[in-house]
mmCIF file of C-alpha atoms and ligand atoms in Angstrom:
data_model
loop_
_atom_site.group_PDB
_atom_site.id
_atom_site.type_symbol
_atom_site.label_atom_id
_atom_site.label_comp_id
_atom_site.label_asym_id
_atom_site.label_seq_id
_atom_site.Cartn_x
_atom_site.Cartn_y
_atom_site.Cartn_z
ATOM 1 C CA MET A 254 120.918 147.322 66.182
ATOM 2 C CA GLU A 255 123.900 148.035 68.159
ATOM 3 C CA PRO A 256 126.795 149.384 66.338
ATOM 4 C CA ILE A 257 129.662 147.272 65.365
ATOM 5 C CA GLU A 258 133.361 148.151 65.210
ATOM 6 C CA ARG A 259 134.920 145.669 62.571
ATOM 7 C CA TRP A 260 138.224 145.068 61.659
ATOM 8 C CA ASP A 261 139.673 143.418 58.614
ATOM 9 C CA TYR A 262 141.955 140.986 58.751
ATOM 10 C CA ALA A 263 145.369 141.413 57.787
ATOM 11 C CA GLY A 264 147.065 138.236 58.445
ATOM 12 C CA GLU A 265 150.166 136.579 56.534
ATOM 13 C CA SER A 266 149.175 134.138 54.090
ATOM 14 C CA LEU A 267 148.890 130.885 54.007
ATOM 15 C CA ASP A 268 149.369 128.478 51.182
ATOM 16 C CA GLU A 269 150.503 124.786 50.401
ATOM 17 C CA THR A 270 153.627 125.456 48.327
ATOM 18 C CA GLY A 271 156.693 124.576 50.517
ATOM 19 C CA LEU A 272 154.000 123.084 53.240
ATOM 20 C CA PRO A 273 155.303 120.372 55.220
ATOM 21 C CA ALA A 274 153.638 116.550 54.649
ATOM 22 C CA ALA A 275 152.551 116.669 58.559
ATOM 23 C CA PRO A 276 152.021 119.377 60.563
ATOM 24 C CA TRP A 277 154.617 119.353 63.040
ATOM 25 C CA PRO A 278 157.081 122.005 61.667
ATOM 26 C CA ILE A 279 153.831 124.278 60.916
ATOM 27 C CA VAL A 280 152.524 123.897 64.657
ATOM 28 C CA ARG A 281 156.048 123.942 66.132
ATOM 29 C CA GLU A 282 156.528 127.498 64.332
ATOM 30 C CA TRP A 283 153.535 129.451 64.488
ATOM 31 C CA VAL A 284 153.576 128.248 68.663
ATOM 32 C CA ASP A 285 157.142 129.710 68.805
ATOM 33 C CA GLN A 286 156.334 132.522 66.850
ATOM 34 C CA ALA A 287 153.197 133.565 68.885
ATOM 35 C CA ARG A 288 155.474 132.909 72.097
ATOM 36 C CA ALA A 289 158.112 135.490 70.675
ATOM 37 C CA ARG A 290 155.555 138.048 69.688
ATOM 38 C CA ASN A 291 154.358 138.059 73.247
ATOM 39 C CA ARG A 292 157.936 138.376 74.946
ATOM 40 C CA GLU A 293 158.715 141.354 72.314
ATOM 41 C CA GLN A 294 155.335 143.088 71.580
ATOM 42 C CA GLY A 295 153.249 141.747 74.996
ATOM 43 C CA ASP A 296 150.147 141.779 72.462
ATOM 44 C CA VAL A 297 149.533 137.747 72.622
ATOM 45 C CA PRO A 298 148.950 137.091 75.937
ATOM 46 C CA GLU A 299 148.932 133.884 77.045
ATOM 47 C CA PRO A 300 149.509 132.304 73.954
ATOM 48 C CA ASP A 301 149.397 128.774 75.121
ATOM 49 C CA ALA A 302 145.510 129.413 76.190
ATOM 50 C CA ILE A 303 144.052 126.892 74.855
ATOM 51 C CA ALA A 304 140.206 125.983 74.679
ATOM 52 C CA VAL A 305 139.002 122.384 75.326
ATOM 53 C CA ALA A 306 136.266 120.751 74.295
ATOM 54 C CA THR A 307 134.712 117.431 75.581
ATOM 55 C CA VAL A 308 131.230 115.974 75.389
ATOM 56 C CA ASP A 309 129.644 113.899 78.503
ATOM 57 C CA ALA A 310 128.159 110.528 78.174
ATOM 58 C CA ASP A 311 124.765 112.611 76.930
ATOM 59 C CA ALA A 312 127.240 114.027 73.856
ATOM 60 C CA ARG A 313 126.811 117.127 75.560
ATOM 61 C CA PRO A 314 129.852 119.651 74.465
ATOM 62 C CA SER A 315 131.449 121.612 77.278
ATOM 63 C CA LEU A 316 134.475 123.919 76.677
ATOM 64 C CA ARG A 317 137.115 125.725 78.932
ATOM 65 C CA VAL A 318 140.273 127.310 78.394
ATOM 66 C CA VAL A 319 143.423 125.946 79.962
ATOM 67 C CA LEU A 320 147.029 126.527 79.316
ATOM 68 C CA MET A 321 148.709 124.327 76.964
ATOM 69 C CA ARG A 322 152.377 122.715 79.224
ATOM 70 C CA TYR A 323 152.990 120.332 76.536
ATOM 71 C CA LEU A 324 154.054 120.192 72.867
ATOM 72 C CA GLU A 325 155.587 117.511 70.605
ATOM 73 C CA PRO A 326 154.956 115.536 67.931
ATOM 74 C CA ALA A 327 152.766 112.813 70.328
ATOM 75 C CA GLY A 328 150.069 116.327 70.362
ATOM 76 C CA PRO A 329 149.197 119.232 72.086
ATOM 77 C CA GLY A 330 149.021 118.626 75.860
ATOM 78 C CA PHE A 331 147.382 120.260 79.491
ATOM 79 C CA PHE A 332 147.525 119.366 82.733
ATOM 80 C CA THR A 333 144.724 119.235 85.709
ATOM 81 C CA ASN A 334 142.885 118.223 88.307
ATOM 82 C CA LEU A 335 141.704 114.130 87.305
ATOM 83 C CA GLU A 336 138.474 114.220 88.802
ATOM 84 C CA SER A 337 137.582 117.635 87.169
ATOM 85 C CA ARG A 338 134.406 117.572 84.996
ATOM 86 C CA LYS A 339 136.902 117.800 81.999
ATOM 87 C CA ALA A 340 138.625 114.755 83.045
ATOM 88 C CA VAL A 341 135.603 112.643 84.116
ATOM 89 C CA GLU A 342 134.489 112.966 80.607
ATOM 90 C CA LEU A 343 137.673 112.642 78.637
ATOM 91 C CA GLN A 344 137.629 109.204 80.856
ATOM 92 C CA SER A 345 133.904 108.186 79.235
ATOM 93 C CA ASN A 346 134.188 109.634 75.910
ATOM 94 C CA PRO A 347 138.341 110.242 74.999
ATOM 95 C CA HIS A 348 137.085 112.517 72.013
ATOM 96 C CA ILE A 349 138.226 116.066 72.406
ATOM 97 C CA ALA A 350 138.610 119.189 70.265
ATOM 98 C CA ALA A 351 141.311 122.308 71.228
ATOM 99 C CA THR A 352 141.870 125.461 69.710
ATOM 100 C CA LEU A 353 144.728 127.586 70.132
ATOM 101 C CA THR A 354 144.007 131.635 69.302
ATOM 102 C CA TRP A 355 146.211 134.171 68.770
ATOM 103 C CA GLN A 356 144.300 137.265 67.645
ATOM 104 C CA SER A 357 146.799 139.849 67.093
ATOM 105 C CA MET A 358 148.376 137.372 64.650
ATOM 106 C CA PHE A 359 145.397 136.671 62.659
ATOM 107 C CA ARG A 360 145.753 133.340 63.318
ATOM 108 C CA ALA A 361 144.817 130.130 64.849
ATOM 109 C CA ILE A 362 144.734 126.039 65.076
ATOM 110 C CA ARG A 363 142.430 123.710 65.881
ATOM 111 C CA PHE A 364 143.314 120.354 66.715
ATOM 112 C CA GLU A 365 141.018 117.554 66.903
ATOM 113 C CA GLY A 366 141.318 113.595 67.646
ATOM 114 C CA THR A 367 141.142 111.532 70.860
ATOM 115 C CA ALA A 368 143.072 112.020 74.629
ATOM 116 C CA ARG A 369 145.142 109.960 76.102
ATOM 117 C CA GLN A 370 146.605 110.371 80.011
ATOM 118 C CA LEU A 371 150.045 111.617 80.260
ATOM 119 C CA ASP A 372 152.576 109.397 82.197
ATOM 120 C CA ARG A 373 153.195 109.685 85.605
ATOM 121 C CA ASP A 374 156.870 110.781 85.023
ATOM 122 C CA THR A 375 156.038 113.643 82.423
ATOM 123 C CA VAL A 376 153.332 114.557 84.718
ATOM 124 C CA GLU A 377 155.941 114.884 87.913
ATOM 125 C CA ARG A 378 158.337 116.695 86.090
ATOM 126 C CA TYR A 379 155.527 119.159 85.086
ATOM 127 C CA PHE A 380 154.278 119.320 88.755
ATOM 128 C CA GLY A 381 157.872 119.933 89.706
ATOM 129 C CA SER A 382 158.484 123.055 87.567
ATOM 130 C CA ARG A 383 155.198 124.767 89.121
ATOM 131 C CA PRO A 384 155.793 127.357 91.245
ATOM 132 C CA TRP A 385 155.349 126.378 95.335
ATOM 133 C CA ALA A 386 151.885 128.295 95.811
ATOM 134 C CA SER A 387 150.412 126.443 92.358
ATOM 135 C CA ARG A 388 151.361 123.021 93.320
ATOM 136 C CA VAL A 389 150.232 123.601 96.945
ATOM 137 C CA GLY A 390 146.914 124.590 95.501
ATOM 138 C CA ALA A 391 146.430 121.617 93.261
ATOM 139 C CA TRP A 392 145.984 119.789 96.728
ATOM 140 C CA ALA A 393 143.524 122.403 97.910
ATOM 141 C CA SER A 394 141.244 122.319 95.268
ATOM 142 C CA ALA A 395 138.614 119.361 94.511
ATOM 143 C CA GLN A 396 138.157 121.023 90.751
ATOM 144 C CA SER A 397 134.682 121.123 89.600
ATOM 145 C CA ARG A 398 133.419 119.898 92.432
ATOM 146 C CA PRO A 399 130.642 122.382 94.622
ATOM 147 C CA LEU A 400 132.437 124.798 97.702
ATOM 148 C CA ALA A 401 130.663 126.389 100.396
ATOM 149 C CA SER A 402 132.486 129.110 100.183
ATOM 150 C CA ARG A 403 136.018 130.837 99.301
ATOM 151 C CA ALA A 404 136.927 131.157 103.287
ATOM 152 C CA GLU A 405 136.922 127.165 103.211
ATOM 153 C CA LEU A 406 139.224 127.270 100.375
ATOM 154 C CA GLU A 407 141.936 129.513 102.171
ATOM 155 C CA GLN A 408 141.682 127.615 105.347
ATOM 156 C CA ARG A 409 142.440 124.237 103.235
ATOM 157 C CA VAL A 410 145.440 126.355 101.530
ATOM 158 C CA ALA A 411 147.018 127.520 105.176
ATOM 159 C CA GLU A 412 146.964 124.111 106.372
ATOM 160 C CA LEU A 413 148.287 122.908 103.534
ATOM 161 C CA GLU A 414 151.542 125.586 103.529
ATOM 162 C CA GLN A 415 152.269 124.765 107.359
ATOM 163 C CA ARG A 416 151.751 120.767 106.128
ATOM 164 C CA TRP A 417 154.057 121.544 103.184
ATOM 165 C CA PRO A 418 156.449 124.787 103.850
ATOM 166 C CA ASP A 419 158.261 126.025 101.024
ATOM 167 C CA THR A 420 161.869 124.897 100.735
ATOM 168 C CA GLY A 421 162.899 126.074 97.562
ATOM 169 C CA ARG A 422 163.090 122.288 96.199
ATOM 170 C CA GLU A 423 160.733 121.156 93.131
ATOM 171 C CA ASP A 424 159.824 118.483 95.541
ATOM 172 C CA ASP A 425 158.577 119.617 98.838
ATOM 173 C CA VAL A 426 154.943 119.422 97.497
ATOM 174 C CA PRO A 427 154.189 115.818 96.619
ATOM 175 C CA LEU A 428 152.488 115.180 93.613
ATOM 176 C CA PRO A 429 148.854 114.416 94.099
ATOM 177 C CA ASP A 430 146.839 111.389 93.186
ATOM 178 C CA GLY A 431 144.455 113.349 91.780
ATOM 179 C CA TRP A 432 146.210 115.120 89.132
ATOM 180 C CA GLY A 433 147.750 114.288 86.032
ATOM 181 C CA GLY A 434 147.676 115.828 82.133
ATOM 182 C CA PHE A 435 146.119 114.697 78.783
ATOM 183 C CA VAL A 436 147.386 114.915 75.362
ATOM 184 C CA VAL A 437 145.702 115.114 72.213
ATOM 185 C CA ASP A 438 146.222 112.167 69.899
ATOM 186 C CA CYS A 439 145.603 114.225 66.442
ATOM 187 C CA GLU A 440 143.210 112.974 63.309
ATOM 188 C CA ARG A 441 142.823 116.297 62.389
ATOM 189 C CA VAL A 442 144.946 119.814 62.696
ATOM 190 C CA GLU A 443 143.860 122.962 60.814
ATOM 191 C CA LEU A 444 145.697 126.155 59.958
ATOM 192 C CA TRP A 445 143.781 129.380 59.893
ATOM 193 C CA ALA A 446 144.999 132.170 58.956
ATOM 194 C CA GLY A 447 142.860 135.551 58.915
ATOM 195 C CA ARG A 448 142.813 137.661 55.601
ATOM 196 C CA ARG A 449 141.092 140.679 54.039
ATOM 197 C CA SER A 450 137.463 140.893 53.531
ATOM 198 C CA ARG A 451 136.934 137.531 55.448
ATOM 199 C CA LEU A 452 138.809 135.348 52.808
ATOM 200 C CA HIS A 453 140.538 133.381 55.235
ATOM 201 C CA ASP A 454 143.169 130.927 54.162
ATOM 202 C CA ARG A 455 141.850 127.517 55.892
ATOM 203 C CA LEU A 456 144.407 124.617 55.430
ATOM 204 C CA VAL A 457 143.661 120.836 56.683
ATOM 205 C CA TYR A 458 145.936 117.943 57.762
ATOM 206 C CA ARG A 459 143.735 114.775 58.118
ATOM 207 C CA ARG A 460 145.638 111.505 59.246
ATOM 208 C CA THR A 461 144.992 109.122 57.387
ATOM 209 C CA GLY A 462 147.108 106.274 59.290
ATOM 210 C CA ASP A 463 148.953 105.445 61.912
ATOM 211 C CA GLY A 464 151.284 108.732 63.315
ATOM 212 C CA ASP A 465 151.768 111.075 65.415
ATOM 213 C CA LEU A 466 151.919 114.846 64.158
ATOM 214 C CA SER A 467 155.673 114.270 62.732
ATOM 215 C CA THR A 468 154.818 111.289 60.715
ATOM 216 C CA ASP A 469 155.129 112.070 57.320
ATOM 217 C CA GLY A 470 153.341 109.765 54.567
ATOM 218 C CA VAL A 471 150.509 109.978 56.693
ATOM 219 C CA TRP A 472 148.663 113.496 56.440
ATOM 220 C CA ALA A 473 146.372 114.242 53.142
ATOM 221 C CA ILE A 474 146.237 118.094 53.282
ATOM 222 C CA GLU A 475 143.517 120.090 51.673
ATOM 223 C CA ARG A 476 142.160 123.629 51.289
ATOM 224 C CA LEU A 477 139.019 124.745 52.763
ATOM 225 C CA GLN A 478 136.702 127.648 51.646
ATOM 226 C CA PRO A 479 136.830 130.111 54.349
HETATM 227 C C1 FMN B 97 144.295 131.770 81.023
HETATM 228 C C2 FMN B 97 143.599 130.432 81.522
HETATM 229 C C3 FMN B 97 144.566 129.294 81.903
HETATM 230 C C4 FMN B 97 143.578 127.952 82.690
HETATM 231 N N1 FMN B 97 144.416 127.186 82.756
HETATM 232 C C5 FMN B 97 143.999 126.028 83.211
HETATM 233 C C6 FMN B 97 145.040 125.059 83.652
HETATM 234 O O1 FMN B 97 146.004 124.764 82.506
HETATM 235 N N2 FMN B 97 144.249 123.724 83.925
HETATM 236 C C7 FMN B 97 143.268 123.394 84.354
HETATM 237 O O2 FMN B 97 142.585 122.396 84.972
HETATM 238 N N3 FMN B 97 142.539 124.357 84.416
HETATM 239 C C8 FMN B 97 142.944 125.850 83.953
HETATM 240 N N4 FMN B 97 142.221 126.866 83.830
HETATM 241 C C9 FMN B 97 140.712 126.831 84.260
HETATM 242 C C10 FMN B 97 139.486 126.179 83.440
HETATM 243 O O3 FMN B 97 139.165 127.018 82.294
HETATM 244 C C11 FMN B 97 138.415 125.459 83.942
HETATM 245 O O4 FMN B 97 137.710 126.628 84.883
HETATM 246 C C12 FMN B 97 139.063 124.459 85.205
HETATM 247 O O5 FMN B 97 140.211 123.556 84.480
HETATM 248 C C13 FMN B 97 137.774 123.341 85.616
HETATM 249 O O6 FMN B 97 136.866 123.221 84.126
HETATM 250 P P1 FMN B 97 136.213 121.831 84.343
HETATM 251 O O7 FMN B 97 135.108 121.868 85.074
HETATM 252 O O8 FMN B 97 135.565 121.916 83.439
HETATM 253 O O9 FMN B 97 136.809 120.287 84.232
HETATM 254 C C14 FMN B 97 142.492 128.151 83.239
HETATM 255 C C15 FMN B 97 141.773 129.542 83.128
HETATM 256 C C16 FMN B 97 142.222 130.333 81.976
HETATM 257 C C17 FMN B 97 141.444 131.141 81.582
#
């Protein structure tokens, strides 16, 4: 057998005392702490990287990493091409799972629920905040479709750069119709804290009624075995 390097996870504990009735405050706190730690210590690269699983019409799963560029009590969200594989799968089956993992902090959050498309205003605002080259790139890439060569993509980018030159304004590149975002309307949120000897803490919030991440009185909390 290959030699294995093993680490013990010495994360902070997570317990039921003082836990909020709804998951929002703790989700917000953990995300803020991961971002702050990356700014200060640099050991949480891309703290917003979130693995997103979807399933196709035959219930086969697929998984990819995106950036969580939306986080509100409504749920975590991301932006993407609306004709990409993930978006097409979500349009026929909105069930979704998404996981944030911060390995250096021995923490993870798992979200499960259904995906809903973000409204156009929210998408427009986010699109305008992206760097010019990324906005041009959104037009250039028919994400998830085959591409004959890298050169073809670069040629398309060069043409689009001429069409919409960088003026320093956030509306110099229009929002493509086929670009948007999704938010996860969560039914289950698991907070995972890695502890010594693999005896981790796992606390699950399960939604039992209507509401979002911040609605008190609709979330049941349960501890799971590690
Ligand atoms: C760190 C990281 C961040 C990414 N962020 C995004 C993103 O915000 N949106 C996106 O559509 N793809 C993003 N991608 C690319 C996706 O992983 C994936 O390749 C792409 O969305 C196509 O996936 P699909 O064919 O399953 O739809 C990112 C990849 C990595 C590794």
